[in-house]
Amino acid sequence: MTVMPRPSILSVEPYVGGESKVPGVNRIIKLSSNEGAFGPPPGAIAAITQAAKEAHRYPDGGATALREAIGARFGLDPARIVCGNGSDEILTLLILAYGGEGTEIVMSAHGFLMYDLAGRWAGCRVIKVPEKDLRADVDGLLAAVGPRTKLLFLANPNNPTGSILPQSELVRLRRGLPGDVLLVLDSAYAEYVTKPDYDPGQALVDAGDNTVMTRTFSKIYGLGGMRLGWCYAPANVVDVLGRVRGPFNVSGAAMVAGIAALAEPGWIEASVAHNTEWRGKVAAALEAAGLKVWPSEGNFLLVDFGVAERAKAADAHLRSRGLIVRAMGSYGLAPCLRITIGTAEECQMVIEALGEFTRNG
Ligand SMILES: *Cc1c(COP(=O)(O)O)cnc(C)c1O
């Protein structure tokens, strides 16, 4: 006899983090985790430094000041905001609370991996619905919903494909779902979207008691290392999250960093302008070099090399130049690499390295 976890736990592969070293290469450029091109906002760095002096104190378990700052920034009721140790924690807590053994969660085939992972932790059956041209298929998602379905996850824009659904499709998705299925709209890349009719999920959250929008400080706000995310949810879901989350799930340093990041003058405007410019430049240059680049509304590009071997060779070539990007095998997209939009210099290095790669066959 020996100790054994619940069977679903053993269906999960242990997490392997992105590499940050390449043997023999001095300067490493990490473009594998969509971390934002500019590092943390200066105000956030100052706030974290200051918070170090209070590190012996437990943080405010209610995250009151942070929720008020988020509410003021986005025009939301702070009472309907819940903060988490990254939005990953919120996604996990939602599955813990609404899913579990004997239930199903539905997601798009190339949706964010965290839904699959957390679903397995909780013992849910995870249903992945085929996409059309790497875009979530609303009819397919709706057809996959059955009596055991408790949650449906959709990242909009999606990571790693970069694809986005228009608001009309989100409304159609919500309307077609049974009332007892929680729709989780993951808007981690909301700030980068330049489409005029885009709504990160607020309207659908307000329209009922069964839709949640999750957001993060890890991407455009440059605070991935602090682990800070939040959701905007109906009162009934806020109540449930208040029961399942740890009393001090967000650190004091993360809270003050988030408040400072929201207040950083011009940060979002400069980040979006940079991202839009360089995402376009990198995509155009790689297409000119003969590569297929999937349209993206995020701060990354999914580059398609046609077959897995060629993507692997391109990855090795980028690595030899110190450029670390994300291989896509774990997402079922082995012929592709996902490349984060970094600084102008980093983008130029990607363009040059992949230009060289394609010229040499
Ligand atoms: C990066 C990312 C997250 C964010 O995770 P955090 O836990 O907040 O760092 C959530 N969803 C998607 C689709 C992402 O790409």
mmCIF file of N, CA and C in Angstrom, residues 65-168:
data_model
loop_
_atom_site.group_PDB
_atom_site.id
_atom_site.type_symbol
_atom_site.label_atom_id
_atom_site.label_comp_id
_atom_site.label_asym_id
_atom_site.label_seq_id
_atom_site.Cartn_x
_atom_site.Cartn_y
_atom_site.Cartn_z
ATOM 1 N N ALA A 65 -8.028 48.725 -1.082
ATOM 2 C CA ALA A 65 -7.489 49.856 -1.848
ATOM 3 C C ALA A 65 -7.270 49.472 -3.310
ATOM 4 N N LEU A 66 -6.804 48.265 -3.531
ATOM 5 C CA LEU A 66 -6.576 47.812 -4.913
ATOM 6 C C LEU A 66 -7.899 47.684 -5.663
ATOM 7 N N ARG A 67 -8.909 47.100 -5.028
ATOM 8 C CA ARG A 67 -10.201 46.962 -5.714
ATOM 9 C C ARG A 67 -10.801 48.329 -6.020
ATOM 10 N N GLU A 68 -10.587 49.294 -5.118
ATOM 11 C CA GLU A 68 -11.096 50.646 -5.387
ATOM 12 C C GLU A 68 -10.367 51.270 -6.567
ATOM 13 N N ALA A 69 -9.057 51.058 -6.633
ATOM 14 C CA ALA A 69 -8.279 51.624 -7.747
ATOM 15 C C ALA A 69 -8.682 50.992 -9.075
ATOM 16 N N ILE A 70 -8.892 49.674 -9.072
ATOM 17 C CA ILE A 70 -9.324 48.983 -10.305
ATOM 18 C C ILE A 70 -10.717 49.481 -10.702
ATOM 19 N N GLY A 71 -11.595 49.592 -9.706
ATOM 20 C CA GLY A 71 -12.960 50.053 -9.973
ATOM 21 C C GLY A 71 -12.967 51.446 -10.579
ATOM 22 N N ALA A 72 -12.130 52.347 -10.016
ATOM 23 C CA ALA A 72 -12.077 53.723 -10.520
ATOM 24 C C ALA A 72 -11.534 53.743 -11.942
ATOM 25 N N ARG A 73 -10.521 52.942 -12.200
ATOM 26 C CA ARG A 73 -9.898 52.941 -13.522
ATOM 27 C C ARG A 73 -10.837 52.418 -14.617
ATOM 28 N N PHE A 74 -11.573 51.359 -14.298
ATOM 29 C CA PHE A 74 -12.380 50.706 -15.330
ATOM 30 C C PHE A 74 -13.881 50.991 -15.210
ATOM 31 N N GLY A 75 -14.268 51.844 -14.243
ATOM 32 C CA GLY A 75 -15.680 52.164 -14.082
ATOM 33 C C GLY A 75 -16.492 50.986 -13.570
ATOM 34 N N LEU A 76 -15.943 50.256 -12.611
ATOM 35 C CA LEU A 76 -16.614 49.063 -12.082
ATOM 36 C C LEU A 76 -16.855 49.211 -10.584
ATOM 37 N N ASP A 77 -17.881 48.525 -10.080
ATOM 38 C CA ASP A 77 -18.181 48.514 -8.652
ATOM 39 C C ASP A 77 -17.126 47.666 -7.930
ATOM 40 N N PRO A 78 -16.344 48.267 -7.017
ATOM 41 C CA PRO A 78 -15.295 47.508 -6.317
ATOM 42 C C PRO A 78 -15.834 46.278 -5.574
ATOM 43 N N ALA A 79 -17.103 46.313 -5.179
ATOM 44 C CA ALA A 79 -17.686 45.176 -4.459
ATOM 45 C C ALA A 79 -17.832 43.948 -5.357
ATOM 46 N N ARG A 80 -17.733 44.177 -6.661
ATOM 47 C CA ARG A 80 -17.897 43.072 -7.611
ATOM 48 C C ARG A 80 -16.556 42.624 -8.190
ATOM 49 N N ILE A 81 -15.462 43.084 -7.561
ATOM 50 C CA ILE A 81 -14.122 42.714 -8.013
ATOM 51 C C ILE A 81 -13.495 41.787 -6.973
ATOM 52 N N VAL A 82 -12.863 40.717 -7.447
ATOM 53 C CA VAL A 82 -12.110 39.831 -6.554
ATOM 54 C C VAL A 82 -10.687 39.757 -7.107
ATOM 55 N N CYS A 83 -9.686 39.924 -6.225
ATOM 56 C CA CYS A 83 -8.289 39.888 -6.663
ATOM 57 C C CYS A 83 -7.688 38.522 -6.342
ATOM 58 N N GLY A 84 -6.690 38.147 -7.132
ATOM 59 C CA GLY A 84 -6.078 36.839 -6.935
ATOM 60 C C GLY A 84 -4.580 36.849 -7.168
ATOM 61 N N ASN A 85 -3.966 35.740 -6.804
ATOM 62 C CA ASN A 85 -2.534 35.515 -6.973
ATOM 63 C C ASN A 85 -2.303 35.173 -8.456
ATOM 64 N N GLY A 86 -2.398 36.193 -9.296
ATOM 65 C CA GLY A 86 -2.477 35.979 -10.740
ATOM 66 C C GLY A 86 -3.906 35.615 -11.090
ATOM 67 N N SER A 87 -4.279 35.853 -12.353
ATOM 68 C CA SER A 87 -5.629 35.417 -12.717
ATOM 69 C C SER A 87 -5.694 33.901 -12.756
ATOM 70 N N ASP A 88 -4.555 33.233 -12.875
ATOM 71 C CA ASP A 88 -4.522 31.769 -12.784
ATOM 72 C C ASP A 88 -5.222 31.284 -11.511
ATOM 73 N N GLU A 89 -4.994 31.984 -10.410
ATOM 74 C CA GLU A 89 -5.632 31.551 -9.153
ATOM 75 C C GLU A 89 -7.154 31.670 -9.255
ATOM 76 N N ILE A 90 -7.606 32.751 -9.876
ATOM 77 C CA ILE A 90 -9.057 32.956 -9.983
ATOM 78 C C ILE A 90 -9.680 31.867 -10.856
ATOM 79 N N LEU A 91 -9.009 31.566 -11.977
ATOM 80 C CA LEU A 91 -9.507 30.498 -12.856
ATOM 81 C C LEU A 91 -9.595 29.184 -12.080
ATOM 82 N N THR A 92 -8.561 28.900 -11.302
ATOM 83 C CA THR A 92 -8.509 27.659 -10.530
ATOM 84 C C THR A 92 -9.607 27.624 -9.463
ATOM 85 N N LEU A 93 -9.807 28.748 -8.780
ATOM 86 C CA LEU A 93 -10.834 28.799 -7.732
ATOM 87 C C LEU A 93 -12.228 28.624 -8.321
ATOM 88 N N LEU A 94 -12.452 29.195 -9.511
ATOM 89 C CA LEU A 94 -13.771 29.044 -10.147
ATOM 90 C C LEU A 94 -14.040 27.575 -10.450
ATOM 91 N N ILE A 95 -13.016 26.871 -10.924
ATOM 92 C CA ILE A 95 -13.195 25.446 -11.242
ATOM 93 C C ILE A 95 -13.379 24.638 -9.958
ATOM 94 N N LEU A 96 -12.627 24.985 -8.929
ATOM 95 C CA LEU A 96 -12.769 24.305 -7.638
ATOM 96 C C LEU A 96 -14.195 24.463 -7.102
ATOM 97 N N ALA A 97 -14.729 25.689 -7.251
ATOM 98 C CA ALA A 97 -16.042 25.978 -6.663
ATOM 99 C C ALA A 97 -17.202 25.451 -7.498
ATOM 100 N N TYR A 98 -17.090 25.540 -8.819
ATOM 101 C CA TYR A 98 -18.243 25.200 -9.680
ATOM 102 C C TYR A 98 -18.064 23.861 -10.408
ATOM 103 N N GLY A 99 -16.828 23.362 -10.489
ATOM 104 C CA GLY A 99 -16.581 22.111 -11.208
ATOM 105 C C GLY A 99 -16.402 20.957 -10.242
ATOM 106 N N GLY A 100 -15.412 20.088 -10.526
ATOM 107 C CA GLY A 100 -15.153 18.956 -9.636
ATOM 108 C C GLY A 100 -15.468 17.633 -10.316
ATOM 109 N N GLU A 101 -15.232 16.539 -9.586
ATOM 110 C CA GLU A 101 -15.456 15.187 -10.122
ATOM 111 C C GLU A 101 -16.888 15.066 -10.651
ATOM 112 N N GLY A 102 -17.031 14.438 -11.795
ATOM 113 C CA GLY A 102 -18.365 14.212 -12.349
ATOM 114 C C GLY A 102 -18.885 15.367 -13.190
ATOM 115 N N THR A 103 -18.126 16.455 -13.266
ATOM 116 C CA THR A 103 -18.565 17.600 -14.083
ATOM 117 C C THR A 103 -17.660 17.752 -15.305
ATOM 118 N N GLU A 104 -18.106 18.583 -16.235
ATOM 119 C CA GLU A 104 -17.325 18.853 -17.445
ATOM 120 C C GLU A 104 -17.072 20.343 -17.576
ATOM 121 N N ILE A 105 -15.892 20.658 -18.130
ATOM 122 C CA ILE A 105 -15.668 22.032 -18.554
ATOM 123 C C ILE A 105 -15.391 22.017 -20.056
ATOM 124 N N VAL A 106 -15.814 23.071 -20.722
ATOM 125 C CA VAL A 106 -15.676 23.163 -22.175
ATOM 126 C C VAL A 106 -14.740 24.319 -22.501
ATOM 127 N N MET A 107 -13.842 24.073 -23.450
ATOM 128 C CA MET A 107 -12.926 25.122 -23.912
ATOM 129 C C MET A 107 -12.628 24.905 -25.395
ATOM 130 N N SER A 108 -12.044 25.913 -26.012
ATOM 131 C CA SER A 108 -11.672 25.822 -27.413
ATOM 132 C C SER A 108 -10.372 25.016 -27.535
ATOM 133 N N ALA A 109 -10.205 24.310 -28.665
ATOM 134 C CA ALA A 109 -9.093 23.358 -28.826
ATOM 135 C C ALA A 109 -7.731 23.974 -28.490
ATOM 136 N N HIS A 110 -7.499 25.205 -28.934
ATOM 137 C CA HIS A 110 -6.214 25.836 -28.649
ATOM 138 C C HIS A 110 -6.368 26.975 -27.657
ATOM 139 N N GLY A 111 -7.280 26.777 -26.713
ATOM 140 C CA GLY A 111 -7.453 27.747 -25.633
ATOM 141 C C GLY A 111 -6.290 27.679 -24.653
ATOM 142 N N PHE A 112 -6.282 28.608 -23.720
ATOM 143 C CA PHE A 112 -5.201 28.723 -22.730
ATOM 144 C C PHE A 112 -5.095 27.420 -21.914
ATOM 145 N N LEU A 113 -3.848 26.923 -21.751
ATOM 146 C CA LEU A 113 -3.616 25.617 -21.109
ATOM 147 C C LEU A 113 -4.077 25.535 -19.651
ATOM 148 N N MET A 114 -4.117 26.689 -18.998
ATOM 149 C CA MET A 114 -4.461 26.698 -17.572
ATOM 150 C C MET A 114 -5.848 26.097 -17.300
ATOM 151 N N TYR A 115 -6.794 26.260 -18.242
ATOM 152 C CA TYR A 115 -8.154 25.729 -18.020
ATOM 153 C C TYR A 115 -8.096 24.200 -17.950
ATOM 154 N N ASP A 116 -7.311 23.628 -18.850
ATOM 155 C CA ASP A 116 -7.154 22.174 -18.898
ATOM 156 C C ASP A 116 -6.487 21.672 -17.613
ATOM 157 N N LEU A 117 -5.406 22.357 -17.237
ATOM 158 C CA LEU A 117 -4.659 21.971 -16.030
ATOM 159 C C LEU A 117 -5.540 22.014 -14.780
ATOM 160 N N ALA A 118 -6.140 23.177 -14.554
ATOM 161 C CA ALA A 118 -6.937 23.348 -13.334
ATOM 162 C C ALA A 118 -8.156 22.431 -13.370
ATOM 163 N N GLY A 119 -8.693 22.195 -14.562
ATOM 164 C CA GLY A 119 -9.813 21.265 -14.702
ATOM 165 C C GLY A 119 -9.412 19.875 -14.255
ATOM 166 N N ARG A 120 -8.240 19.434 -14.651
ATOM 167 C CA ARG A 120 -7.772 18.099 -14.232
ATOM 168 C C ARG A 120 -7.499 18.048 -12.735
ATOM 169 N N TRP A 121 -6.929 19.123 -12.196
ATOM 170 C CA TRP A 121 -6.704 19.140 -10.745
ATOM 171 C C TRP A 121 -8.009 18.856 -10.010
ATOM 172 N N ALA A 122 -9.083 19.484 -10.525
ATOM 173 C CA ALA A 122 -10.375 19.369 -9.837
ATOM 174 C C ALA A 122 -11.101 18.072 -10.176
ATOM 175 N N GLY A 123 -10.576 17.311 -11.151
ATOM 176 C CA GLY A 123 -11.225 16.054 -11.526
ATOM 177 C C GLY A 123 -12.309 16.204 -12.575
ATOM 178 N N CYS A 124 -12.383 17.366 -13.222
ATOM 179 C CA CYS A 124 -13.390 17.583 -14.279
ATOM 180 C C CYS A 124 -12.962 16.854 -15.543
ATOM 181 N N ARG A 125 -13.939 16.525 -16.384
ATOM 182 C CA ARG A 125 -13.633 16.116 -17.748
ATOM 183 C C ARG A 125 -13.488 17.405 -18.563
ATOM 184 N N VAL A 126 -12.386 17.528 -19.288
ATOM 185 C CA VAL A 126 -12.143 18.752 -20.057
ATOM 186 C C VAL A 126 -12.419 18.465 -21.527
ATOM 187 N N ILE A 127 -13.383 19.176 -22.095
ATOM 188 C CA ILE A 127 -13.765 18.963 -23.493
ATOM 189 C C ILE A 127 -13.172 20.086 -24.336
ATOM 190 N N LYS A 128 -12.363 19.692 -25.342
ATOM 191 C CA LYS A 128 -11.736 20.688 -26.219
ATOM 192 C C LYS A 128 -12.431 20.665 -27.578
ATOM 193 N N VAL A 129 -12.933 21.794 -27.976
ATOM 194 C CA VAL A 129 -13.766 21.899 -29.175
ATOM 195 C C VAL A 129 -12.928 22.384 -30.361
ATOM 196 N N PRO A 130 -12.989 21.654 -31.499
ATOM 197 C CA PRO A 130 -12.201 22.055 -32.671
ATOM 198 C C PRO A 130 -12.487 23.497 -33.098
ATOM 199 N N GLU A 131 -11.454 24.132 -33.685
ATOM 200 C CA GLU A 131 -11.572 25.530 -34.102
ATOM 201 C C GLU A 131 -11.681 25.623 -35.616
ATOM 202 N N LYS A 132 -12.064 26.794 -36.085
ATOM 203 C CA LYS A 132 -12.070 27.057 -37.517
ATOM 204 C C LYS A 132 -11.017 28.118 -37.773
ATOM 205 N N ASP A 133 -9.971 27.769 -38.528
ATOM 206 C CA ASP A 133 -8.880 28.723 -38.799
ATOM 207 C C ASP A 133 -8.296 29.286 -37.506
ATOM 208 N N LEU A 134 -8.095 28.415 -36.527
ATOM 209 C CA LEU A 134 -7.545 28.790 -35.218
ATOM 210 C C LEU A 134 -8.386 29.833 -34.490
ATOM 211 N N ARG A 135 -9.688 29.859 -34.776
ATOM 212 C CA ARG A 135 -10.596 30.750 -34.060
ATOM 213 C C ARG A 135 -11.632 29.910 -33.350
ATOM 214 N N ALA A 136 -12.002 30.327 -32.141
ATOM 215 C CA ALA A 136 -13.032 29.595 -31.402
ATOM 216 C C ALA A 136 -14.312 29.547 -32.230
ATOM 217 N N ASP A 137 -14.992 28.399 -32.193
ATOM 218 C CA ASP A 137 -16.206 28.182 -32.993
ATOM 219 C C ASP A 137 -17.405 28.129 -32.046
ATOM 220 N N VAL A 138 -18.189 29.183 -32.043
ATOM 221 C CA VAL A 138 -19.290 29.301 -31.078
ATOM 222 C C VAL A 138 -20.283 28.145 -31.225
ATOM 223 N N ASP A 139 -20.620 27.771 -32.462
ATOM 224 C CA ASP A 139 -21.573 26.666 -32.644
ATOM 225 C C ASP A 139 -21.006 25.370 -32.077
ATOM 226 N N GLY A 140 -19.716 25.139 -32.319
ATOM 227 C CA GLY A 140 -19.072 23.934 -31.796
ATOM 228 C C GLY A 140 -19.035 23.939 -30.274
ATOM 229 N N LEU A 141 -18.731 25.093 -29.689
ATOM 230 C CA LEU A 141 -18.685 25.203 -28.220
ATOM 231 C C LEU A 141 -20.067 24.883 -27.646
ATOM 232 N N LEU A 142 -21.105 25.472 -28.248
ATOM 233 C CA LEU A 142 -22.457 25.256 -27.737
ATOM 234 C C LEU A 142 -22.871 23.785 -27.882
ATOM 235 N N ALA A 143 -22.464 23.177 -28.997
ATOM 236 C CA ALA A 143 -22.845 21.783 -29.233
ATOM 237 C C ALA A 143 -22.161 20.840 -28.237
ATOM 238 N N ALA A 144 -21.023 21.266 -27.676
ATOM 239 C CA ALA A 144 -20.277 20.408 -26.750
ATOM 240 C C ALA A 144 -20.834 20.458 -25.328
ATOM 241 N N VAL A 145 -21.719 21.417 -25.072
ATOM 242 C CA VAL A 145 -22.266 21.579 -23.722
ATOM 243 C C VAL A 145 -23.327 20.509 -23.460
ATOM 244 N N GLY A 146 -23.195 19.838 -22.342
ATOM 245 C CA GLY A 146 -24.168 18.811 -21.957
ATOM 246 C C GLY A 146 -24.637 19.035 -20.536
ATOM 247 N N PRO A 147 -25.438 18.101 -20.006
ATOM 248 C CA PRO A 147 -26.005 18.280 -18.660
ATOM 249 C C PRO A 147 -24.955 18.361 -17.547
ATOM 250 N N ARG A 148 -23.763 17.811 -17.791
ATOM 251 C CA ARG A 148 -22.727 17.861 -16.747
ATOM 252 C C ARG A 148 -21.831 19.086 -16.861
ATOM 253 N N THR A 149 -22.007 19.868 -17.926
ATOM 254 C CA THR A 149 -21.137 21.029 -18.131
ATOM 255 C C THR A 149 -21.425 22.104 -17.094
ATOM 256 N N LYS A 150 -20.366 22.554 -16.413
ATOM 257 C CA LYS A 150 -20.523 23.582 -15.386
ATOM 258 C C LYS A 150 -19.837 24.886 -15.753
ATOM 259 N N LEU A 151 -18.772 24.808 -16.549
ATOM 260 C CA LEU A 151 -18.029 26.027 -16.902
ATOM 261 C C LEU A 151 -17.612 25.980 -18.363
ATOM 262 N N LEU A 152 -17.585 27.163 -18.994
ATOM 263 C CA LEU A 152 -17.038 27.287 -20.337
ATOM 264 C C LEU A 152 -16.025 28.434 -20.318
ATOM 265 N N PHE A 153 -14.808 28.132 -20.774
ATOM 266 C CA PHE A 153 -13.725 29.125 -20.744
ATOM 267 C C PHE A 153 -13.419 29.620 -22.153
ATOM 268 N N LEU A 154 -13.304 30.931 -22.279
ATOM 269 C CA LEU A 154 -12.909 31.508 -23.569
ATOM 270 C C LEU A 154 -11.986 32.693 -23.320
ATOM 271 N N ALA A 155 -10.772 32.601 -23.853
ATOM 272 C CA ALA A 155 -9.866 33.754 -23.791
ATOM 273 C C ALA A 155 -10.100 34.587 -25.043
ATOM 274 N N ASN A 156 -10.310 35.893 -24.856
ATOM 275 C CA ASN A 156 -10.627 36.778 -25.975
ATOM 276 C C ASN A 156 -9.927 38.124 -25.780
ATOM 277 N N PRO A 157 -8.809 38.390 -26.509
ATOM 278 C CA PRO A 157 -8.135 37.534 -27.481
ATOM 279 C C PRO A 157 -7.603 36.254 -26.847
ATOM 280 N N ASN A 158 -7.430 35.226 -27.696
ATOM 281 C CA ASN A 158 -6.932 33.964 -27.173
ATOM 282 C C ASN A 158 -5.399 33.907 -27.226
ATOM 283 N N ASN A 159 -4.845 33.260 -26.225
ATOM 284 C CA ASN A 159 -3.430 32.895 -26.207
ATOM 285 C C ASN A 159 -3.406 31.367 -26.345
ATOM 286 N N PRO A 160 -2.701 30.793 -27.295
ATOM 287 C CA PRO A 160 -1.607 31.342 -28.112
ATOM 288 C C PRO A 160 -1.982 31.753 -29.537
ATOM 289 N N THR A 161 -3.246 31.656 -29.942
ATOM 290 C CA THR A 161 -3.540 31.894 -31.360
ATOM 291 C C THR A 161 -3.590 33.371 -31.718
ATOM 292 N N GLY A 162 -3.916 34.237 -30.738
ATOM 293 C CA GLY A 162 -4.050 35.669 -31.010
ATOM 294 C C GLY A 162 -5.406 36.040 -31.575
ATOM 295 N N SER A 163 -6.272 35.052 -31.796
ATOM 296 C CA SER A 163 -7.557 35.314 -32.453
ATOM 297 C C SER A 163 -8.551 35.946 -31.489
ATOM 298 N N ILE A 164 -9.546 36.604 -32.078
ATOM 299 C CA ILE A 164 -10.540 37.316 -31.273
ATOM 300 C C ILE A 164 -11.918 37.077 -31.877
ATOM 301 N N LEU A 165 -12.931 37.016 -31.026
ATOM 302 C CA LEU A 165 -14.316 36.921 -31.501
ATOM 303 C C LEU A 165 -14.971 38.284 -31.326
ATOM 304 N N PRO A 166 -15.849 38.677 -32.270
ATOM 305 C CA PRO A 166 -16.569 39.943 -32.101
ATOM 306 C C PRO A 166 -17.611 39.820 -30.992
ATOM 307 N N GLN A 167 -18.013 40.969 -30.470
ATOM 308 C CA GLN A 167 -18.984 41.009 -29.372
ATOM 309 C C GLN A 167 -20.258 40.238 -29.713
ATOM 310 N N SER A 168 -20.695 40.338 -30.970
ATOM 311 C CA SER A 168 -21.938 39.650 -31.358
ATOM 312 C C SER A 168 -21.810 38.141 -31.141
#
